[in-house]
Structure formats: C-alpha cells, structure tokens
mmCIF file with all atom_site columns, C-alpha atoms in Angstrom:
data_model
loop_
_atom_site.group_PDB
_atom_site.id
_atom_site.type_symbol
_atom_site.label_atom_id
_atom_site.label_alt_id
_atom_site.label_comp_id
_atom_site.label_asym_id
_atom_site.label_entity_id
_atom_site.label_seq_id
_atom_site.pdbx_PDB_ins_code
_atom_site.Cartn_x
_atom_site.Cartn_y
_atom_site.Cartn_z
_atom_site.occupancy
_atom_site.B_iso_or_equiv
_atom_site.pdbx_formal_charge
_atom_site.auth_seq_id
_atom_site.auth_comp_id
_atom_site.auth_asym_id
_atom_site.auth_atom_id
_atom_site.pdbx_PDB_model_num
ATOM 1   C CA . MET B 1 1   ? -126.832 28.060 -201.802 1.00 0.00 ? 92  MET B CA 1
ATOM 2   C CA . PRO B 1 2   ? -125.915 31.205 -199.629 1.00 0.00 ? 93  PRO B CA 1
ATOM 3   C CA . TRP B 1 3   ? -122.536 32.748 -200.541 1.00 0.00 ? 94  TRP B CA 1
ATOM 4   C CA . CYS B 1 4   ? -121.259 36.177 -199.731 1.00 0.00 ? 95  CYS B CA 1
ATOM 5   C CA . LEU B 1 5   ? -117.632 37.252 -199.356 1.00 0.00 ? 96  LEU B CA 1
ATOM 6   C CA . LEU B 1 6   ? -117.270 38.209 -195.853 1.00 0.00 ? 97  LEU B CA 1
ATOM 7   C CA . MET B 1 7   ? -113.846 37.656 -193.950 1.00 0.00 ? 98  MET B CA 1
ATOM 8   C CA . GLY B 1 8   ? -113.466 35.448 -191.092 1.00 0.00 ? 99  GLY B CA 1
ATOM 9   C CA . ALA B 1 9   ? -116.941 33.675 -190.666 1.00 0.00 ? 100 ALA B CA 1
ATOM 10  C CA . ALA B 1 10  ? -117.951 30.346 -189.853 1.00 0.00 ? 101 ALA B CA 1
ATOM 11  C CA . TYR B 1 11  ? -120.901 28.891 -191.761 1.00 0.00 ? 102 TYR B CA 1
ATOM 12  C CA . PHE B 1 12  ? -122.779 26.104 -190.311 1.00 0.00 ? 103 PHE B CA 1
ATOM 13  C CA . TYR B 1 13  ? -124.639 23.835 -192.927 1.00 0.00 ? 104 TYR B CA 1
ATOM 14  C CA . HIS B 1 14  ? -127.164 21.492 -191.309 1.00 0.00 ? 105 HIS B CA 1
ATOM 15  C CA . LEU B 1 15  ? -127.501 18.708 -194.099 1.00 0.00 ? 106 LEU B CA 1
ATOM 16  C CA . THR B 1 16  ? -131.170 17.561 -194.144 1.00 0.00 ? 107 THR B CA 1
ATOM 17  C CA . LYS B 1 17  ? -132.122 16.811 -197.685 1.00 0.00 ? 108 LYS B CA 1
ATOM 18  C CA . ARG B 1 18  ? -128.805 16.483 -199.824 1.00 0.00 ? 109 ARG B CA 1
ATOM 19  C CA . PRO B 1 19  ? -125.928 14.337 -198.395 1.00 0.00 ? 110 PRO B CA 1
ATOM 20  C CA . LEU B 1 20  ? -122.486 15.430 -197.904 1.00 0.00 ? 111 LEU B CA 1
ATOM 21  C CA . GLU B 1 21  ? -121.230 14.118 -201.273 1.00 0.00 ? 112 GLU B CA 1
ATOM 22  C CA . ALA B 1 22  ? -123.728 16.458 -203.015 1.00 0.00 ? 113 ALA B CA 1
ATOM 23  C CA . THR B 1 23  ? -123.060 19.529 -201.012 1.00 0.00 ? 114 THR B CA 1
ATOM 24  C CA . LEU B 1 24  ? -119.502 19.510 -200.689 1.00 0.00 ? 115 LEU B CA 1
ATOM 25  C CA . PRO B 1 25  ? -118.710 19.867 -204.527 1.00 0.00 ? 116 PRO B CA 1
ATOM 26  C CA . VAL B 1 26  ? -121.061 22.876 -204.601 1.00 0.00 ? 117 VAL B CA 1
ATOM 27  C CA . LEU B 1 27  ? -119.174 24.670 -201.899 1.00 0.00 ? 118 LEU B CA 1
ATOM 28  C CA . ILE B 1 28  ? -115.790 23.733 -203.143 1.00 0.00 ? 119 ILE B CA 1
ATOM 29  C CA . GLY B 1 29  ? -116.851 25.013 -206.594 1.00 0.00 ? 120 GLY B CA 1
ATOM 30  C CA . LYS B 1 30  ? -118.013 28.410 -205.247 1.00 0.00 ? 121 LYS B CA 1
ATOM 31  C CA . SER B 1 31  ? -114.737 28.714 -203.331 1.00 0.00 ? 122 SER B CA 1
ATOM 32  C CA . LEU B 1 32  ? -112.648 27.918 -206.423 1.00 0.00 ? 123 LEU B CA 1
ATOM 33  C CA . GLU B 1 33  ? -114.871 30.465 -208.236 1.00 0.00 ? 124 GLU B CA 1
ATOM 34  C CA . ALA B 1 34  ? -113.926 33.184 -205.554 1.00 0.00 ? 125 ALA B CA 1
ATOM 35  C CA . GLY B 1 35  ? -110.261 32.508 -206.159 1.00 0.00 ? 126 GLY B CA 1
ATOM 36  C CA . TRP B 1 36  ? -109.753 30.568 -202.845 1.00 0.00 ? 127 TRP B CA 1
ATOM 37  C CA . ARG B 1 37  ? -107.708 27.513 -202.122 1.00 0.00 ? 128 ARG B CA 1
ATOM 38  C CA . VAL B 1 38  ? -109.706 25.102 -200.147 1.00 0.00 ? 129 VAL B CA 1
ATOM 39  C CA . ALA B 1 39  ? -109.004 22.470 -197.470 1.00 0.00 ? 130 ALA B CA 1
ATOM 40  C CA . VAL B 1 40  ? -111.468 19.879 -196.504 1.00 0.00 ? 131 VAL B CA 1
ATOM 41  C CA . ARG B 1 41  ? -110.919 18.414 -193.009 1.00 0.00 ? 132 ARG B CA 1
ATOM 42  C CA . ALA B 1 42  ? -112.274 15.196 -191.900 1.00 0.00 ? 133 ALA B CA 1
ATOM 43  C CA . ARG B 1 43  ? -111.547 13.025 -188.794 1.00 0.00 ? 134 ARG B CA 1
ATOM 44  C CA . GLU B 1 44  ? -110.999 9.802  -190.668 1.00 0.00 ? 135 GLU B CA 1
ATOM 45  C CA . GLU B 1 45  ? -108.791 8.941  -193.636 1.00 0.00 ? 136 GLU B CA 1
ATOM 46  C CA . SER B 1 46  ? -111.491 6.624  -194.934 1.00 0.00 ? 137 SER B CA 1
ATOM 47  C CA . LEU B 1 47  ? -113.789 9.508  -195.389 1.00 0.00 ? 138 LEU B CA 1
ATOM 48  C CA . LEU B 1 48  ? -111.241 11.210 -197.302 1.00 0.00 ? 139 LEU B CA 1
ATOM 49  C CA . GLU B 1 49  ? -110.780 8.470  -199.636 1.00 0.00 ? 140 GLU B CA 1
ATOM 50  C CA . ARG B 1 50  ? -114.487 8.308  -200.234 1.00 0.00 ? 141 ARG B CA 1
ATOM 51  C CA . LEU B 1 51  ? -114.611 12.059 -200.976 1.00 0.00 ? 142 LEU B CA 1
ATOM 52  C CA . ASP B 1 52  ? -111.595 11.698 -203.227 1.00 0.00 ? 143 ASP B CA 1
ATOM 53  C CA . ARG B 1 53  ? -113.378 9.142  -205.506 1.00 0.00 ? 144 ARG B CA 1
ATOM 54  C CA . GLN B 1 54  ? -116.564 11.328 -205.379 1.00 0.00 ? 145 GLN B CA 1
ATOM 55  C CA . LEU B 1 55  ? -114.454 14.429 -206.510 1.00 0.00 ? 146 LEU B CA 1
ATOM 56  C CA . TRP B 1 56  ? -112.960 12.608 -209.291 1.00 0.00 ? 147 TRP B CA 1
ATOM 57  C CA . LEU B 1 57  ? -115.948 10.648 -210.485 1.00 0.00 ? 148 LEU B CA 1
ATOM 58  C CA . GLY B 1 58  ? -118.851 13.077 -209.698 1.00 0.00 ? 149 GLY B CA 1
ATOM 59  C CA . ASP B 1 59  ? -120.615 15.536 -211.941 1.00 0.00 ? 150 ASP B CA 1
ATOM 60  C CA . GLY B 1 60  ? -117.721 17.945 -212.975 1.00 0.00 ? 151 GLY B CA 1
ATOM 61  C CA . PHE B 1 61  ? -114.047 17.492 -212.122 1.00 0.00 ? 152 PHE B CA 1
ATOM 62  C CA . LEU B 1 62  ? -112.690 19.368 -209.277 1.00 0.00 ? 153 LEU B CA 1
ATOM 63  C CA . PRO B 1 63  ? -108.922 19.560 -209.038 1.00 0.00 ? 154 PRO B CA 1
ATOM 64  C CA . HIS B 1 64  ? -107.682 18.132 -205.584 1.00 0.00 ? 155 HIS B CA 1
ATOM 65  C CA . GLY B 1 65  ? -105.294 16.058 -203.793 1.00 0.00 ? 156 GLY B CA 1
ATOM 66  C CA . ILE B 1 66  ? -105.067 14.063 -200.397 1.00 0.00 ? 157 ILE B CA 1
ATOM 67  C CA . ALA B 1 67  ? -102.540 15.454 -197.970 1.00 0.00 ? 158 ALA B CA 1
ATOM 68  C CA . GLY B 1 68  ? -99.463  13.720 -197.823 1.00 0.00 ? 159 GLY B CA 1
ATOM 69  C CA . GLY B 1 69  ? -98.204  14.274 -201.376 1.00 0.00 ? 160 GLY B CA 1
ATOM 70  C CA . SER B 1 70  ? -95.198  16.116 -202.762 1.00 0.00 ? 161 SER B CA 1
ATOM 71  C CA . HIS B 1 71  ? -97.468  18.881 -204.258 1.00 0.00 ? 162 HIS B CA 1
ATOM 72  C CA . ASP B 1 72  ? -99.695  19.612 -201.215 1.00 0.00 ? 163 ASP B CA 1
ATOM 73  C CA . SER B 1 73  ? -98.742  23.252 -201.082 1.00 0.00 ? 164 SER B CA 1
ATOM 74  C CA . GLU B 1 74  ? -99.923  23.709 -204.870 1.00 0.00 ? 165 GLU B CA 1
ATOM 75  C CA . GLN B 1 75  ? -103.326 22.016 -204.376 1.00 0.00 ? 166 GLN B CA 1
ATOM 76  C CA . PRO B 1 76  ? -106.341 24.213 -205.026 1.00 0.00 ? 167 PRO B CA 1
ATOM 77  C CA . VAL B 1 77  ? -108.291 21.615 -202.992 1.00 0.00 ? 168 VAL B CA 1
ATOM 78  C CA . LEU B 1 78  ? -106.489 19.507 -200.221 1.00 0.00 ? 169 LEU B CA 1
ATOM 79  C CA . LEU B 1 79  ? -108.288 16.726 -198.350 1.00 0.00 ? 170 LEU B CA 1
ATOM 80  C CA . THR B 1 80  ? -106.765 16.231 -194.776 1.00 0.00 ? 171 THR B CA 1
ATOM 81  C CA . THR B 1 81  ? -107.167 15.045 -191.410 1.00 0.00 ? 172 THR B CA 1
ATOM 82  C CA . GLY B 1 82  ? -104.746 17.692 -189.973 1.00 0.00 ? 173 GLY B CA 1
ATOM 83  C CA . GLU B 1 83  ? -103.334 21.120 -190.685 1.00 0.00 ? 174 GLU B CA 1
ATOM 84  C CA . PRO B 1 84  ? -103.821 22.047 -194.338 1.00 0.00 ? 175 PRO B CA 1
ATOM 85  C CA . GLY B 1 85  ? -100.710 22.191 -196.423 1.00 0.00 ? 176 GLY B CA 1
ATOM 86  C CA . ASN B 1 86  ? -101.990 24.321 -199.195 1.00 0.00 ? 177 ASN B CA 1
ATOM 87  C CA . ASP B 1 87  ? -102.704 27.638 -197.326 1.00 0.00 ? 178 ASP B CA 1
ATOM 88  C CA . PRO B 1 88  ? -106.381 27.783 -197.847 1.00 0.00 ? 179 PRO B CA 1
ATOM 89  C CA . ALA B 1 89  ? -108.649 30.763 -197.762 1.00 0.00 ? 180 ALA B CA 1
ATOM 90  C CA . CYS B 1 90  ? -111.474 28.478 -196.935 1.00 0.00 ? 181 CYS B CA 1
ATOM 91  C CA . LEU B 1 91  ? -111.555 25.484 -194.578 1.00 0.00 ? 182 LEU B CA 1
ATOM 92  C CA . ILE B 1 92  ? -114.493 22.946 -194.972 1.00 0.00 ? 183 ILE B CA 1
ATOM 93  C CA . SER B 1 93  ? -114.960 20.690 -191.792 1.00 0.00 ? 184 SER B CA 1
ATOM 94  C CA . VAL B 1 94  ? -116.866 17.537 -192.372 1.00 0.00 ? 185 VAL B CA 1
ATOM 95  C CA . ASP B 1 95  ? -117.666 14.646 -190.070 1.00 0.00 ? 186 ASP B CA 1
ATOM 96  C CA . GLY B 1 96  ? -117.207 16.528 -186.884 1.00 0.00 ? 187 GLY B CA 1
ATOM 97  C CA . ALA B 1 97  ? -113.517 17.568 -187.679 1.00 0.00 ? 188 ALA B CA 1
ATOM 98  C CA . ASP B 1 98  ? -112.415 20.373 -185.165 1.00 0.00 ? 189 ASP B CA 1
ATOM 99  C CA . VAL B 1 99  ? -111.992 23.992 -186.107 1.00 0.00 ? 190 VAL B CA 1
ATOM 100 C CA . SER B 1 100 ? -110.271 26.650 -183.970 1.00 0.00 ? 191 SER B CA 1
ATOM 101 C CA . ILE B 1 101 ? -111.300 30.163 -183.478 1.00 0.00 ? 192 ILE B CA 1
ATOM 102 C CA . GLY B 1 102 ? -107.777 31.116 -184.762 1.00 0.00 ? 193 GLY B CA 1
ATOM 103 C CA . GLU B 1 103 ? -108.781 29.343 -188.013 1.00 0.00 ? 194 GLU B CA 1
ATOM 104 C CA . VAL B 1 104 ? -111.829 30.948 -188.340 1.00 0.00 ? 195 VAL B CA 1
ATOM 105 C CA . GLU B 1 105 ? -110.084 34.570 -187.734 1.00 0.00 ? 196 GLU B CA 1
ATOM 106 C CA . ALA B 1 106 ? -107.362 33.617 -190.295 1.00 0.00 ? 197 ALA B CA 1
ATOM 107 C CA . LYS B 1 107 ? -109.565 32.267 -193.071 1.00 0.00 ? 198 LYS B CA 1
ATOM 108 C CA . ASP B 1 108 ? -111.843 34.042 -195.440 1.00 0.00 ? 199 ASP B CA 1
ATOM 109 C CA . ARG B 1 109 ? -114.298 31.375 -194.659 1.00 0.00 ? 200 ARG B CA 1
ATOM 110 C CA . VAL B 1 110 ? -114.891 28.300 -192.481 1.00 0.00 ? 201 VAL B CA 1
ATOM 111 C CA . CYS B 1 111 ? -117.680 25.890 -193.390 1.00 0.00 ? 202 CYS B CA 1
ATOM 112 C CA . ILE B 1 112 ? -118.826 23.340 -191.050 1.00 0.00 ? 203 ILE B CA 1
ATOM 113 C CA . LEU B 1 113 ? -121.037 20.633 -192.604 1.00 0.00 ? 204 LEU B CA 1
ATOM 114 C CA . PHE B 1 114 ? -122.988 18.284 -190.322 1.00 0.00 ? 205 PHE B CA 1
ATOM 115 C CA . ASN B 1 115 ? -125.612 15.444 -190.902 1.00 0.00 ? 206 ASN B CA 1
ATOM 116 C CA . GLY B 1 116 ? -128.897 16.539 -189.543 1.00 0.00 ? 207 GLY B CA 1
ATOM 117 C CA . ALA B 1 117 ? -130.074 12.855 -189.208 1.00 0.00 ? 208 ALA B CA 1
ATOM 118 C CA . ASP B 1 118 ? -127.195 12.119 -186.762 1.00 0.00 ? 209 ASP B CA 1
ATOM 119 C CA . ALA B 1 119 ? -127.827 13.398 -183.115 1.00 0.00 ? 210 ALA B CA 1
ATOM 120 C CA . GLU B 1 120 ? -124.345 13.123 -182.262 1.00 0.00 ? 211 GLU B CA 1
ATOM 121 C CA . ALA B 1 121 ? -123.224 15.261 -185.234 1.00 0.00 ? 212 ALA B CA 1
ATOM 122 C CA . VAL B 1 122 ? -125.918 17.955 -184.413 1.00 0.00 ? 213 VAL B CA 1
ATOM 123 C CA . GLU B 1 123 ? -124.774 18.121 -180.852 1.00 0.00 ? 214 GLU B CA 1
ATOM 124 C CA . HIS B 1 124 ? -121.215 18.296 -181.810 1.00 0.00 ? 215 HIS B CA 1
ATOM 125 C CA . ALA B 1 125 ? -122.051 21.167 -184.418 1.00 0.00 ? 216 ALA B CA 1
ATOM 126 C CA . ARG B 1 126 ? -124.013 22.988 -181.447 1.00 0.00 ? 217 ARG B CA 1
ATOM 127 C CA . GLU B 1 127 ? -120.872 22.717 -179.323 1.00 0.00 ? 218 GLU B CA 1
ATOM 128 C CA . GLN B 1 128 ? -118.718 24.160 -182.055 1.00 0.00 ? 219 GLN B CA 1
ATOM 129 C CA . TRP B 1 129 ? -121.213 27.048 -182.524 1.00 0.00 ? 220 TRP B CA 1
ATOM 130 C CA . ARG B 1 130 ? -121.013 27.868 -178.786 1.00 0.00 ? 221 ARG B CA 1
ATOM 131 C CA . THR B 1 131 ? -117.219 27.707 -178.560 1.00 0.00 ? 222 THR B CA 1
ATOM 132 C CA . LEU B 1 132 ? -116.647 29.647 -181.674 1.00 0.00 ? 223 LEU B CA 1
ATOM 133 C CA . THR B 1 133 ? -119.350 32.201 -180.990 1.00 0.00 ? 224 THR B CA 1
ATOM 134 C CA . GLU B 1 134 ? -118.447 32.737 -177.390 1.00 0.00 ? 225 GLU B CA 1
ATOM 135 C CA . ALA B 1 135 ? -114.919 33.461 -178.766 1.00 0.00 ? 226 ALA B CA 1
ATOM 136 C CA . GLY B 1 136 ? -116.290 36.164 -180.994 1.00 0.00 ? 227 GLY B CA 1
ATOM 137 C CA . ALA B 1 137 ? -116.392 34.575 -184.344 1.00 0.00 ? 228 ALA B CA 1
ATOM 138 C CA . GLU B 1 138 ? -119.106 35.572 -186.745 1.00 0.00 ? 229 GLU B CA 1
ATOM 139 C CA . ALA B 1 139 ? -121.372 32.742 -187.417 1.00 0.00 ? 230 ALA B CA 1
ATOM 140 C CA . GLN B 1 140 ? -124.348 31.768 -189.572 1.00 0.00 ? 231 GLN B CA 1
ATOM 141 C CA . TYR B 1 141 ? -126.363 28.652 -189.327 1.00 0.00 ? 232 TYR B CA 1
ATOM 142 C CA . TRP B 1 142 ? -127.986 27.527 -192.835 1.00 0.00 ? 233 TRP B CA 1
ATOM 143 C CA . THR B 1 143 ? -130.414 24.711 -193.211 1.00 0.00 ? 234 THR B CA 1
ATOM 144 C CA . GLU B 1 144 ? -132.163 23.089 -196.225 1.00 0.00 ? 235 GLU B CA 1
ATOM 145 C CA . ASP B 1 145 ? -135.697 24.186 -196.270 1.00 0.00 ? 236 ASP B CA 1
ATOM 146 C CA . GLN B 1 146 ? -138.049 22.993 -199.030 1.00 0.00 ? 237 GLN B CA 1
ATOM 147 C CA . GLY B 1 147 ? -135.171 22.479 -201.520 1.00 0.00 ? 238 GLY B CA 1
ATOM 148 C CA . ARG B 1 148 ? -133.467 25.826 -200.565 1.00 0.00 ? 239 ARG B CA 1
ATOM 149 C CA . TRP B 1 149 ? -130.740 26.949 -198.090 1.00 0.00 ? 240 TRP B CA 1
ATOM 150 C CA . THR B 1 150 ? -132.309 29.264 -195.404 1.00 0.00 ? 241 THR B CA 1
ATOM 151 C CA . LYS B 1 151 ? -130.220 31.236 -192.880 1.00 0.00 ? 242 LYS B CA 1
ATOM 152 C CA . LYS B 1 152 ? -131.904 30.413 -189.538 1.00 0.00 ? 243 LYS B CA 1
ATOM 153 C CA . ALA B 1 153 ? -129.495 32.104 -187.079 1.00 0.00 ? 244 ALA B CA 1
ATOM 154 C CA . GLU B 1 154 ? -126.705 34.445 -187.036 1.00 0.00 ? 245 GLU B CA 1
ATOM 155 C CA . SER B 1 155 ? -124.168 35.424 -184.228 1.00 0.00 ? 246 SER B CA 1
ATOM 156 C CA . ASN B 1 156 ? -121.822 38.472 -184.036 1.00 0.00 ? 247 ASN B CA 1
ATOM 157 C CA . PRO B 1 157 ? -122.458 39.899 -187.299 1.00 0.00 ? 248 PRO B CA 1
ATOM 158 C CA . LYS B 1 158 ? -120.009 42.411 -188.599 1.00 0.00 ? 249 LYS B CA 1
ATOM 159 C CA . PRO B 1 159 ? -121.100 45.869 -189.162 1.00 0.00 ? 250 PRO B CA 1
ATOM 160 C CA . LYS B 1 160 ? -121.883 46.809 -192.619 1.00 0.00 ? 251 LYS B CA 1
#
C-alpha cells in the first residue's frame, strides 16, 4: 500500500478488491507506525460500531475507542462521526464522511476510502476530489490493480 510522509495531502483510496474492513486496519497500522494519532470519521454510528468490533477482533489488535468516552484525547485511534477529540495527525474518512480543506492543510495526511462498487460513493469521492483540489490541496488517487495499489492520478503535487 502506498505510504510516504508528505504533509497536508489527501489520499483517495478506491476500494475495488478488498473491503473497508480489510483496508482500514492496514492504513491505521501504518499511521501508528509513523507515530501519528488517527481519527476515523464516518457518517453513521452503526458503521463505527461495526468497525469497532472489527478492530478488536480482527487480525492484530489496534488500540482505539469510540468518541464520547472520558479518554478521547488520549486515544491513539478515535472513531467518530464529528470533530476528532484526539488531535490526530491522520484523518481517515469512510462512507462519504466530509473532509474540509482546512483539515487537509492541518493534518499530515487525510485518507478518503470509498467503495468502488457503489456509484453514489464514487460520485461523492469525485466531488470531494474537485472541492479539495480546486482549493489547492495536494491529492493522490489510488486504486487496487491486480492485487497492488497503483497511483492513477495526482493533483497539486508539492515541489520536491
């Protein structure tokens, strides 16, 4: 899975082979390895509950909590439907959760994961891409291609 340490970039992950439940733990793990706190933002509490169970019971434990607890600010990974309370360096949007240009600029990384088999999710991701890149955000579009992640597009790359 592509991973480099650029500041303030939005990475779009078009899920076509592996489901969210398989991809999300990989991204969270890489973020934690980089020393980042993570927030996972969804639109629905029911999805957060499902992801919570997956992160507890899946392959390998990923320390996390659901927003609204007394220790939100200390969580290495916080699942939320709103503003993250753990000051994350990485914000992961799932299920069409909105991300602002201010968040992209303020975070080390924003990841937007969307289901390639859902036409509405694809169109929403396209709109997010247009909105963020027109505002000047660096963005990369990645898709699964023959079992590997391949970068298919890039906008506003930072000079090296």
